[in-house]
Amino acid sequence: MGILRYFIALWASKTVFKLLRLLKRNATMYPGYVALKICPDYLARTKKSPNVLCVTGTNGKTTTTNMVADILAQSGMRVVSNRYGSNINTGVATALTHSVNIFGKPKVDALVLEVDEKFSRLIMPFIKPDYLIVTNLFRDSLKRNAHPEYIFSILDTYVPKETKLVLNADCLQSSQLLKENKKVYFGIDKLDSDVTECVNIINDFSICPVCDEKLKFNYLRYHHIGNAYCPKCDFKSYDADYRLTNIDYENKTITVLHHGKEDVYPMVNRALYNIYNELAAISLMSEFGADLDKVKEYMHKISVTQTRYNESKAGKTEIVRTLAKGQNSVSCSRTLDFVGHEKGERTVFIMLDDLLERKDSSEFEGWIFDVDFEFLNTPEIKQIVLAGPRCYDYKVRCLMAGIPEERILCELDELKAVELMDKDIEKLYLLHDTTTFDLACELEEKMKVAFSKAYKGGEQV
Amino acid sequence: MKIEVLYPEICCLFGDKANMRYFEMCLPEAEFIKTPVSEMPRFLTEDVDMVYFGSCSESNQERILSRLKDHKERIEALIEKGVIFLMTGNSFEIMGNYIEKPDGEKIEALGIVDFYSKRTIPQRFNSLFLGKFDEMDMVGYTSRFSHSYDIKEKDAFMSATKGYGSFKDAKTEGIRRNNLYGTYLLGPFLIQNPLFTKYLCEQLGVKEPEIAFEKDVMKAYEIRLGEFKKDIKFIC
């Protein structure tokens, strides 16, 4: 009976997928939803591909998953990934449907899955990953993820003991996961920009988990990312098996040391959080037994997806559109850190409201008070444009960060803000949320027109 | 004026940290003492005018209770004396009789105010909130794994107009005794409620207080209040 139900679910899922594609609909979640509705143990029953590689964590999941899937696909493997779809149980079920034929036999060599950390409870025990990257664990959307300790307990409980972990040695939180599992760690050596006292508002791992003493840091990168020890007991950070020993921004390369051998890889993206993602992907590929010389070649062809980062030009202004996940104060702080430390005179346009909540509710803006707007308090940033219904909350936050009021433009209507902003600027950073991606693209087009008009014939009009 | 911020390294979830950062800007003359979890609270041995607790994880809530359970009399005496205690998020639950875990285990709390709390992990409750305190419109947001029950009307902080009160259908929100104000509302409560912030400054003895960035804080408050008074979704 169970087998019959499984096959009905599989065939229904495949049919629904085809129908939705005929209707030109995004068929990433619903086929899996149907499968799980008919057969609740669909994830457990589906025969898995020979290799199941998963990525979870608070930030960097999508970028890392895409890198791993791209590398394996370039190596000639047949890969199914949920890269364009949902990372919860229904999205994973959809990916499983694609990974088997109508007789339920695996038809691909590898499943590469991004797994939502909170939904791990409903996914990990059933798909039993061979390898799992945990990129990091930070606080995220409070209503969905509560707090990092809660998410930690989910992963610690539901990831199978047989799964080999690839963990971030520099993340004090996630590096403590699953003491019994086999694992390797990756980490980035001390950087010139590192400090020993936290400058961020959030540090969710500042005291020793053993004795409550304040931790000391050999180096601290951001939030609780760094290398720490307890001055009172034996607690300390784990040593990295894959150590990133050099970042060469000029030649766009990174150097990774493993078992005494250094390898140089192309740098996919210059933002430090993306360098962590790349290092995680390289570490997994090495553990997986991939030819690392080939991995270097493949890395040349990889770029961070355009929904997350894009550069364009209008008049004399270079427009950088980049994702700064709303309701995720750490992700957003990382983006502000990146933008704040770039060089040259620039404008930052911030539109991070949650469009879905805006439709029929009101967004909780508490998270923005955990974001390090202090990074934007530099005279090189000539104007900060705060657009959307929560713009006055953002303004208060900017004022608390010491940003002079005259540098702030506050406008409830995003499109009107484009009209009002200064156009005489070399570089513009447009920061958007996942829910405001389409609106950001619309604004980017409007900006291109406005900035081109303002700069005719090589001169500012 | 002396204000003690208790355990800021663990009582700081969901933007709560901004409350005292902002309050420091409102009261530049005041002394703010930040007591880490490895130290004993200063209010045990010296006079303070105000104590602040923010939201924390459930395990840290238990850690705090184990630290404070032997000091119930001192805390009670300070509350009777009129010292301000502001507690946001789940932190006020430690003032009740007990906190019941999902498995039925009861953690003894300080028993200063007569009520109890019940955790429902993994069920989480998210809600906007609109209510009143002392004729002031109060706005905010709650996101939590627990509710509090049996809070007597005389011990309630605010009336609840829309959204979750102390429990799902409660008509009141939070606890109050003298100058102890405990609320499930979390995040930048003092920034979201500038009228209450002024009221607190007055309670601390500031005459005709001016709060930091008043014009913009008020504007944000008015926009939010306008949205909350409309027919929008409160439970999310």
CSV table of C-alpha atoms in Angstrom, one decimal, chain B residues 54-181:
chain,number,residue,atom,x,y,z
B,54,GLY,CA,15.8,42.7,27.4
B,55,SER,CA,14.6,39.6,25.6
B,56,CYS,CA,16.6,36.4,25.8
B,57,SER,CA,16.6,32.7,24.8
B,58,GLU,CA,14.8,30.2,27.0
B,59,SER,CA,18.0,28.7,28.3
B,60,ASN,CA,19.3,32.1,29.2
B,61,GLN,CA,16.1,32.9,30.9
B,62,GLU,CA,16.7,29.9,33.2
B,63,ARG,CA,20.3,31.0,33.7
B,64,ILE,CA,19.1,34.4,34.8
B,65,LEU,CA,16.5,32.9,37.2
B,66,SER,CA,19.2,30.7,38.8
B,67,ARG,CA,21.3,33.9,39.4
B,68,LEU,CA,18.5,36.0,40.8
B,69,LYS,CA,16.4,33.5,42.8
B,70,ASP,CA,18.3,34.2,46.0
B,71,HIS,CA,17.7,37.9,45.7
B,72,LYS,CA,13.9,37.9,45.6
B,73,GLU,CA,13.6,40.0,48.7
B,74,ARG,CA,16.0,42.7,47.5
B,75,ILE,CA,14.2,43.0,44.1
B,76,GLU,CA,10.8,43.1,45.8
B,77,ALA,CA,12.0,45.8,48.1
B,78,LEU,CA,13.3,47.9,45.2
B,79,ILE,CA,10.0,47.6,43.4
B,80,GLU,CA,8.1,48.7,46.6
B,81,LYS,CA,10.5,51.6,46.9
B,82,GLY,CA,9.6,52.8,43.3
B,83,VAL,CA,12.7,51.9,41.4
B,84,ILE,CA,11.9,51.5,37.7
B,85,PHE,CA,12.2,48.1,36.3
B,86,LEU,CA,11.6,47.9,32.5
B,87,MET,CA,11.4,44.4,31.1
B,88,THR,CA,10.8,43.8,27.4
B,89,GLY,CA,10.1,40.5,25.5
B,90,ASN,CA,10.0,37.3,27.6
B,91,SER,CA,12.2,38.8,30.4
B,92,PHE,CA,9.3,39.7,32.7
B,93,GLU,CA,8.2,36.1,33.0
B,94,ILE,CA,10.9,35.7,35.7
B,95,MET,CA,8.7,37.9,38.0
B,96,GLY,CA,5.8,35.3,38.0
B,97,ASN,CA,5.3,32.2,40.1
B,98,TYR,CA,6.6,29.7,37.6
B,99,ILE,CA,7.4,29.0,33.9
B,100,GLU,CA,5.9,25.7,32.6
B,101,LYS,CA,7.9,23.9,29.9
B,102,PRO,CA,6.2,22.0,27.0
B,103,ASP,CA,6.9,18.7,28.8
B,104,GLY,CA,5.1,20.0,31.9
B,105,GLU,CA,8.1,20.7,34.0
B,106,LYS,CA,7.7,23.8,36.1
B,107,ILE,CA,10.6,26.2,36.7
B,108,GLU,CA,10.2,28.1,39.8
B,109,ALA,CA,10.3,31.9,39.2
B,110,LEU,CA,10.7,34.8,41.6
B,111,GLY,CA,7.0,34.9,42.6
B,112,ILE,CA,7.0,38.7,42.9
B,113,VAL,CA,3.8,39.2,40.8
B,114,ASP,CA,1.1,36.6,40.9
B,115,PHE,CA,0.9,34.9,37.5
B,116,TYR,CA,2.5,32.1,35.6
B,117,SER,CA,3.9,31.5,32.1
B,118,LYS,CA,3.7,28.5,29.8
B,119,ARG,CA,6.1,27.7,26.9
B,120,THR,CA,4.8,26.2,23.7
B,121,ILE,CA,8.0,25.5,21.8
B,122,PRO,CA,8.1,25.0,18.8
B,123,GLN,CA,4.8,26.9,18.3
B,124,ARG,CA,5.7,30.6,17.9
B,125,PHE,CA,3.3,33.5,18.3
B,126,ASN,CA,3.8,36.6,16.2
B,127,SER,CA,1.6,39.6,16.4
B,128,LEU,CA,1.5,43.4,16.0
B,129,PHE,CA,0.1,45.1,19.1
B,130,LEU,CA,-2.1,48.2,19.7
B,131,GLY,CA,-3.1,49.1,23.2
B,132,LYS,CA,-3.3,51.8,25.8
B,133,PHE,CA,-1.4,52.8,28.9
B,134,ASP,CA,-2.4,55.9,30.8
B,135,GLU,CA,-4.3,57.4,27.8
B,136,MET,CA,-1.2,56.8,25.6
B,137,ASP,CA,-1.6,54.8,22.4
B,138,MET,CA,1.0,52.0,22.7
B,139,VAL,CA,2.3,50.1,19.6
B,140,GLY,CA,4.7,47.3,19.1
B,141,TYR,CA,5.4,43.7,18.1
B,142,THR,CA,5.6,40.4,19.9
B,143,SER,CA,7.2,37.2,18.8
B,144,ARG,CA,7.5,34.5,21.4
B,145,PHE,CA,7.2,30.9,22.4
B,146,SER,CA,5.1,31.5,25.5
B,147,HIS,CA,2.1,33.2,27.0
B,148,SER,CA,1.4,34.4,30.6
B,149,TYR,CA,-1.8,33.7,32.5
B,150,ASP,CA,-3.7,34.7,35.6
B,151,ILE,CA,-2.4,38.3,35.6
B,152,LYS,CA,-4.8,40.2,37.8
B,153,GLU,CA,-6.2,43.4,36.3
B,154,LYS,CA,-4.5,45.5,39.0
B,155,ASP,CA,-1.1,44.0,37.9
B,156,ALA,CA,-1.6,44.5,34.1
B,157,PHE,CA,0.6,47.0,32.2
B,158,MET,CA,-1.6,47.9,29.2
B,159,SER,CA,-5.0,47.3,27.8
B,160,ALA,CA,-4.9,45.3,24.6
B,161,THR,CA,-7.0,46.7,21.7
B,162,LYS,CA,-5.6,44.7,18.8
B,163,GLY,CA,-3.1,41.8,18.7
B,164,TYR,CA,-2.0,39.3,21.4
B,165,GLY,CA,-2.1,40.5,24.9
B,166,SER,CA,-0.4,38.4,27.6
B,167,PHE,CA,-2.0,35.4,26.0
B,168,LYS,CA,-3.9,35.0,22.7
B,169,ASP,CA,-7.3,36.5,23.6
B,170,ALA,CA,-6.2,38.5,26.7
B,171,LYS,CA,-7.6,42.0,27.1
B,172,THR,CA,-4.4,43.2,28.9
B,173,GLU,CA,-0.8,43.0,28.1
B,174,GLY,CA,2.2,42.6,30.4
B,175,ILE,CA,2.6,43.3,34.1
B,176,ARG,CA,2.9,46.4,36.3
B,177,ARG,CA,3.6,46.9,39.9
B,178,ASN,CA,4.6,50.4,41.0
B,179,ASN,CA,7.3,51.3,38.5
B,180,LEU,CA,7.8,47.7,37.3
B,181,TYR,CA,6.8,47.6,33.7
